[in-house]
Amino acid sequence: MQTGLDRFFTDYLDLVRNRRVGLICSPASVDVVYRHAADLFAACPAFRLTALFGPQHGIRGETQDNMIEWEGWARDARLGVPVYSLYGKTRQPTPAMLADVDVLVFDVPDVGTRVYTFIWTMALAMQAAKAQGIPFIVLDRPNPIGGLDIEGAVLERDWASFVGMYPLPMRHAMTVGELARMFNETEAIGCELHVVPLAGWSRPQWFDTTWLPWVMPSPNMPTLDTATVYPGMVLLEGTVLSEGRGTTRPFEIFGAPFIDPYDLAAALEPLQLPGVHLRPMWFQPTFNKFTGQLCGGLQLHVQNRATFRSYRTAVEILKAIRRLYPREPLWSQPPYEYVFDKVPFDVIAGQPRLRAAIEADADWADIAQADEPALTDFCRRRADYLLYEPRSA
């Protein structure tokens, strides 16, 4: 198993030879023996590293959700190159940032969920590369939750934001390289795109079958277990409920002070949600929502990830909470990710239909049926850009 970073230095150096290179990376941009991409780029004599760019959470991964990083730029004291934030005053490399860059390289691990902002940083950087007339290279990495299963509604364009610019479902089952190929053509970005593909990865593989090292891609994505539940449980960011930030198991743990965990577990038990056990518990977040307050809630213990569906699980949880506590406010208010005029839950869901369905206690079969036409269209569009077998998935 080799990532795009692992293959770059052996098979693809001609793409950057004797050129000035800008690198978009995060703390998780490491090779198979934990060497960071920035160090490898800086040490390579075939080209010159001239700029580093960091996505949300900072190039060191130190900032929490929705925290704006420092504005402007700094200089990496060890490598001696400028470092720019792409989650500050701008989310896209500016012409000034790219003045000393001949080629822009993207090596940021993704987690397979539409609202994870790194893929949108990639899309904006591709647009900037096109505008400046420079090539854009994606060093591909596995989708950690596999390349087969697709979940959730497809984003509607009227609800585009930095947690969803283009029409993807919540769980898209594509790699960053495949997404770049699709964005470049279907969204008419039209940059000079090169994808350095993975070697030895197939679509059914989850991250823990690759033997690659897991490094936290962001502060609240500590483990593959987190990524497993994230495609559905991220919906709770748009509610007043704690999604477990400020605990040691974000997104696996959720709740609020007004919830009786045993009542909630009993309300969900008849559904026999596949692949997961919902355990009643209490917790006290150390930051974020309900800091220092005792919350009742549940922890998701995924027992069979082949049958577990995070999106449906989250929807059923929200429906049950609405039934049990109809007088409690559930939905957060704007803003969310700089969207000031829309309900945050709808921005995350990518459309307002899901919130209305939860309020109406609609059956899951009806919710899924409403999403089916757009999902079918997405699967048709997606097929042309898949790089790894089985391509018919």
XYZ file of C-alpha atoms in Angstrom, residues 84-286:
203
model
C -0.138 30.828 4.778
C -3.483 30.039 6.408
C -6.361 29.101 4.108
C -8.856 29.457 6.938
C -8.353 33.101 7.799
C -8.954 36.291 5.879
C -9.044 34.181 2.730
C -9.815 30.531 2.102
C -8.161 30.526 -1.285
C -4.514 31.128 -2.220
C -4.186 34.687 -3.496
C -1.990 35.766 -6.423
C 0.447 37.245 -3.895
C 0.680 33.920 -2.045
C 1.401 32.155 -5.338
C 3.905 34.697 -6.660
C 6.863 32.375 -5.972
C 5.045 29.130 -6.836
C 5.305 27.309 -10.187
C 3.386 24.187 -9.095
C 0.819 23.752 -6.311
C 0.645 20.360 -4.559
C -2.187 19.141 -2.317
C -1.505 16.409 0.258
C -4.216 16.570 2.932
C -5.921 13.391 4.220
C -9.728 13.486 4.083
C -12.283 11.521 6.160
C -14.910 10.794 3.494
C -17.673 13.164 4.651
C -18.925 16.139 2.625
C -18.825 18.710 5.444
C -15.151 18.083 6.248
C -13.696 21.262 4.797
C -10.389 19.999 3.418
C -11.872 18.959 0.063
C -13.302 22.467 -0.353
C -9.894 23.964 0.378
C -8.686 21.739 -2.458
C -11.417 22.965 -4.808
C -10.670 26.623 -4.070
C -6.935 26.021 -4.529
C -7.619 24.354 -7.879
C -9.502 27.498 -8.942
C -6.545 29.644 -7.847
C -4.095 27.437 -9.753
C -6.219 27.774 -12.891
C -6.337 31.567 -12.503
C -2.542 31.737 -12.146
C -1.876 29.253 -14.934
C 0.054 26.809 -12.749
C -0.345 23.013 -12.512
C -2.152 21.450 -9.556
C -1.032 18.058 -8.221
C -3.058 15.902 -5.831
C -1.177 13.240 -3.892
C -3.974 10.759 -3.392
C -4.805 8.990 -0.127
C -7.376 6.319 0.827
C -10.879 7.238 1.845
C -10.573 6.004 5.445
C -14.177 4.762 5.636
C -13.981 2.882 2.342
C -14.938 3.609 -1.222
C -18.212 1.706 -1.518
C -20.961 2.916 0.815
C -22.750 6.186 0.089
C -25.049 7.892 2.604
C -27.139 11.010 3.018
C -28.847 13.583 0.861
C -27.013 15.255 -2.001
C -26.323 18.929 -1.351
C -28.585 21.317 -3.259
C -26.707 24.221 -4.855
C -28.797 26.901 -3.121
C -27.296 25.622 0.152
C -23.664 25.718 -0.936
C -21.136 26.840 1.684
C -17.636 25.993 2.867
C -19.046 22.751 4.317
C -20.373 21.815 0.887
C -19.627 23.712 -2.312
C -20.732 21.122 -4.868
C -23.504 18.457 -4.998
C -22.083 15.563 -2.988
C -23.936 13.279 -0.564
C -22.871 13.348 3.055
C -20.759 10.189 2.621
C -19.343 10.222 -0.893
C -17.066 7.129 -0.997
C -14.408 8.864 -3.121
C -10.745 9.707 -2.597
C -9.453 13.270 -2.781
C -7.860 12.478 -6.138
C -11.133 11.189 -7.550
C -12.968 14.222 -6.201
C -10.407 16.536 -7.791
C -10.966 14.848 -11.152
C -14.737 15.243 -10.815
C -14.604 18.860 -9.591
C -12.213 19.842 -12.355
C -14.568 18.677 -15.075
C -18.130 18.842 -13.742
C -17.604 22.195 -12.019
C -15.641 23.557 -14.987
C -12.563 24.477 -12.951
C -10.360 23.396 -15.832
C -6.965 23.570 -14.144
C -3.958 21.537 -15.289
C -4.585 18.647 -12.906
C -2.312 15.706 -12.122
C -3.336 12.996 -9.642
C -0.631 10.780 -8.184
C -2.678 7.629 -7.522
C -2.519 5.152 -4.702
C -0.903 1.770 -5.237
C -2.433 -1.303 -3.663
C -5.773 0.185 -2.522
C -9.205 -1.098 -3.518
C -12.581 0.429 -2.743
C -13.709 -2.016 -0.019
C -10.674 -1.214 2.146
C -11.038 0.767 5.355
C -8.055 2.613 6.737
C -7.143 -0.010 9.324
C -6.649 -2.597 6.561
C -4.024 -0.484 4.788
C -1.307 -0.581 7.470
C -0.802 3.139 6.932
C -0.257 5.270 10.058
C -3.276 7.164 11.414
C -2.431 10.716 12.433
C -5.295 12.907 13.659
C -6.413 14.954 10.636
C -8.051 17.498 12.989
C -8.439 17.972 16.763
C -11.837 16.280 17.001
C -11.097 13.402 14.624
C -8.845 11.358 16.920
C -9.544 7.861 15.595
C -11.011 5.863 12.738
C -13.975 5.183 15.061
C -14.681 8.920 14.977
C -14.586 8.987 11.192
C -16.955 5.992 11.115
C -19.769 7.804 12.939
C -19.030 11.274 11.548
C -21.163 11.201 8.332
C -24.324 11.243 10.435
C -23.350 12.517 13.838
C -21.889 15.708 12.341
C -25.531 16.757 11.858
C -25.609 17.430 15.605
C -23.331 20.417 15.029
C -26.460 22.145 13.750
C -28.396 21.459 16.946
C -28.203 22.603 20.566
C -27.060 19.083 21.502
C -23.449 18.409 22.418
C -21.834 16.336 19.674
C -19.184 15.274 22.164
C -16.650 18.045 21.594
C -14.879 18.532 24.887
C -14.903 14.779 25.578
C -12.410 12.088 24.649
C -14.857 10.531 22.135
C -16.268 13.357 19.975
C -19.194 12.388 17.726
C -19.377 8.941 19.342
C -20.769 10.606 22.486
C -23.668 13.062 22.383
C -26.291 14.503 24.671
C -27.635 17.477 26.628
C -28.552 18.326 30.242
C -32.267 17.789 29.548
C -31.876 14.226 28.187
C -32.551 11.123 30.273
C -30.209 8.595 28.636
C -32.320 5.563 29.541
C -35.495 7.102 28.154
C -33.696 7.911 24.910
C -32.181 4.429 24.622
C -35.611 2.885 25.225
C -37.166 5.076 22.519
C -34.572 3.932 19.978
C -34.396 0.246 20.962
C -37.438 -0.903 18.905
C -35.747 0.322 15.712
C -32.923 -2.203 16.107
C -30.598 0.106 14.189
C -28.105 -2.121 12.359
C -24.470 -2.451 13.338
C -24.510 -0.258 16.458
C -25.201 -0.439 20.192
C -26.430 2.780 21.843
C -25.250 2.851 25.454
C -26.818 5.231 27.996
C -24.267 7.459 29.712
C -23.529 10.825 31.327
C -20.652 13.179 30.561
C -19.323 16.673 31.269
C -17.814 18.524 28.278
C -14.622 20.401 29.115
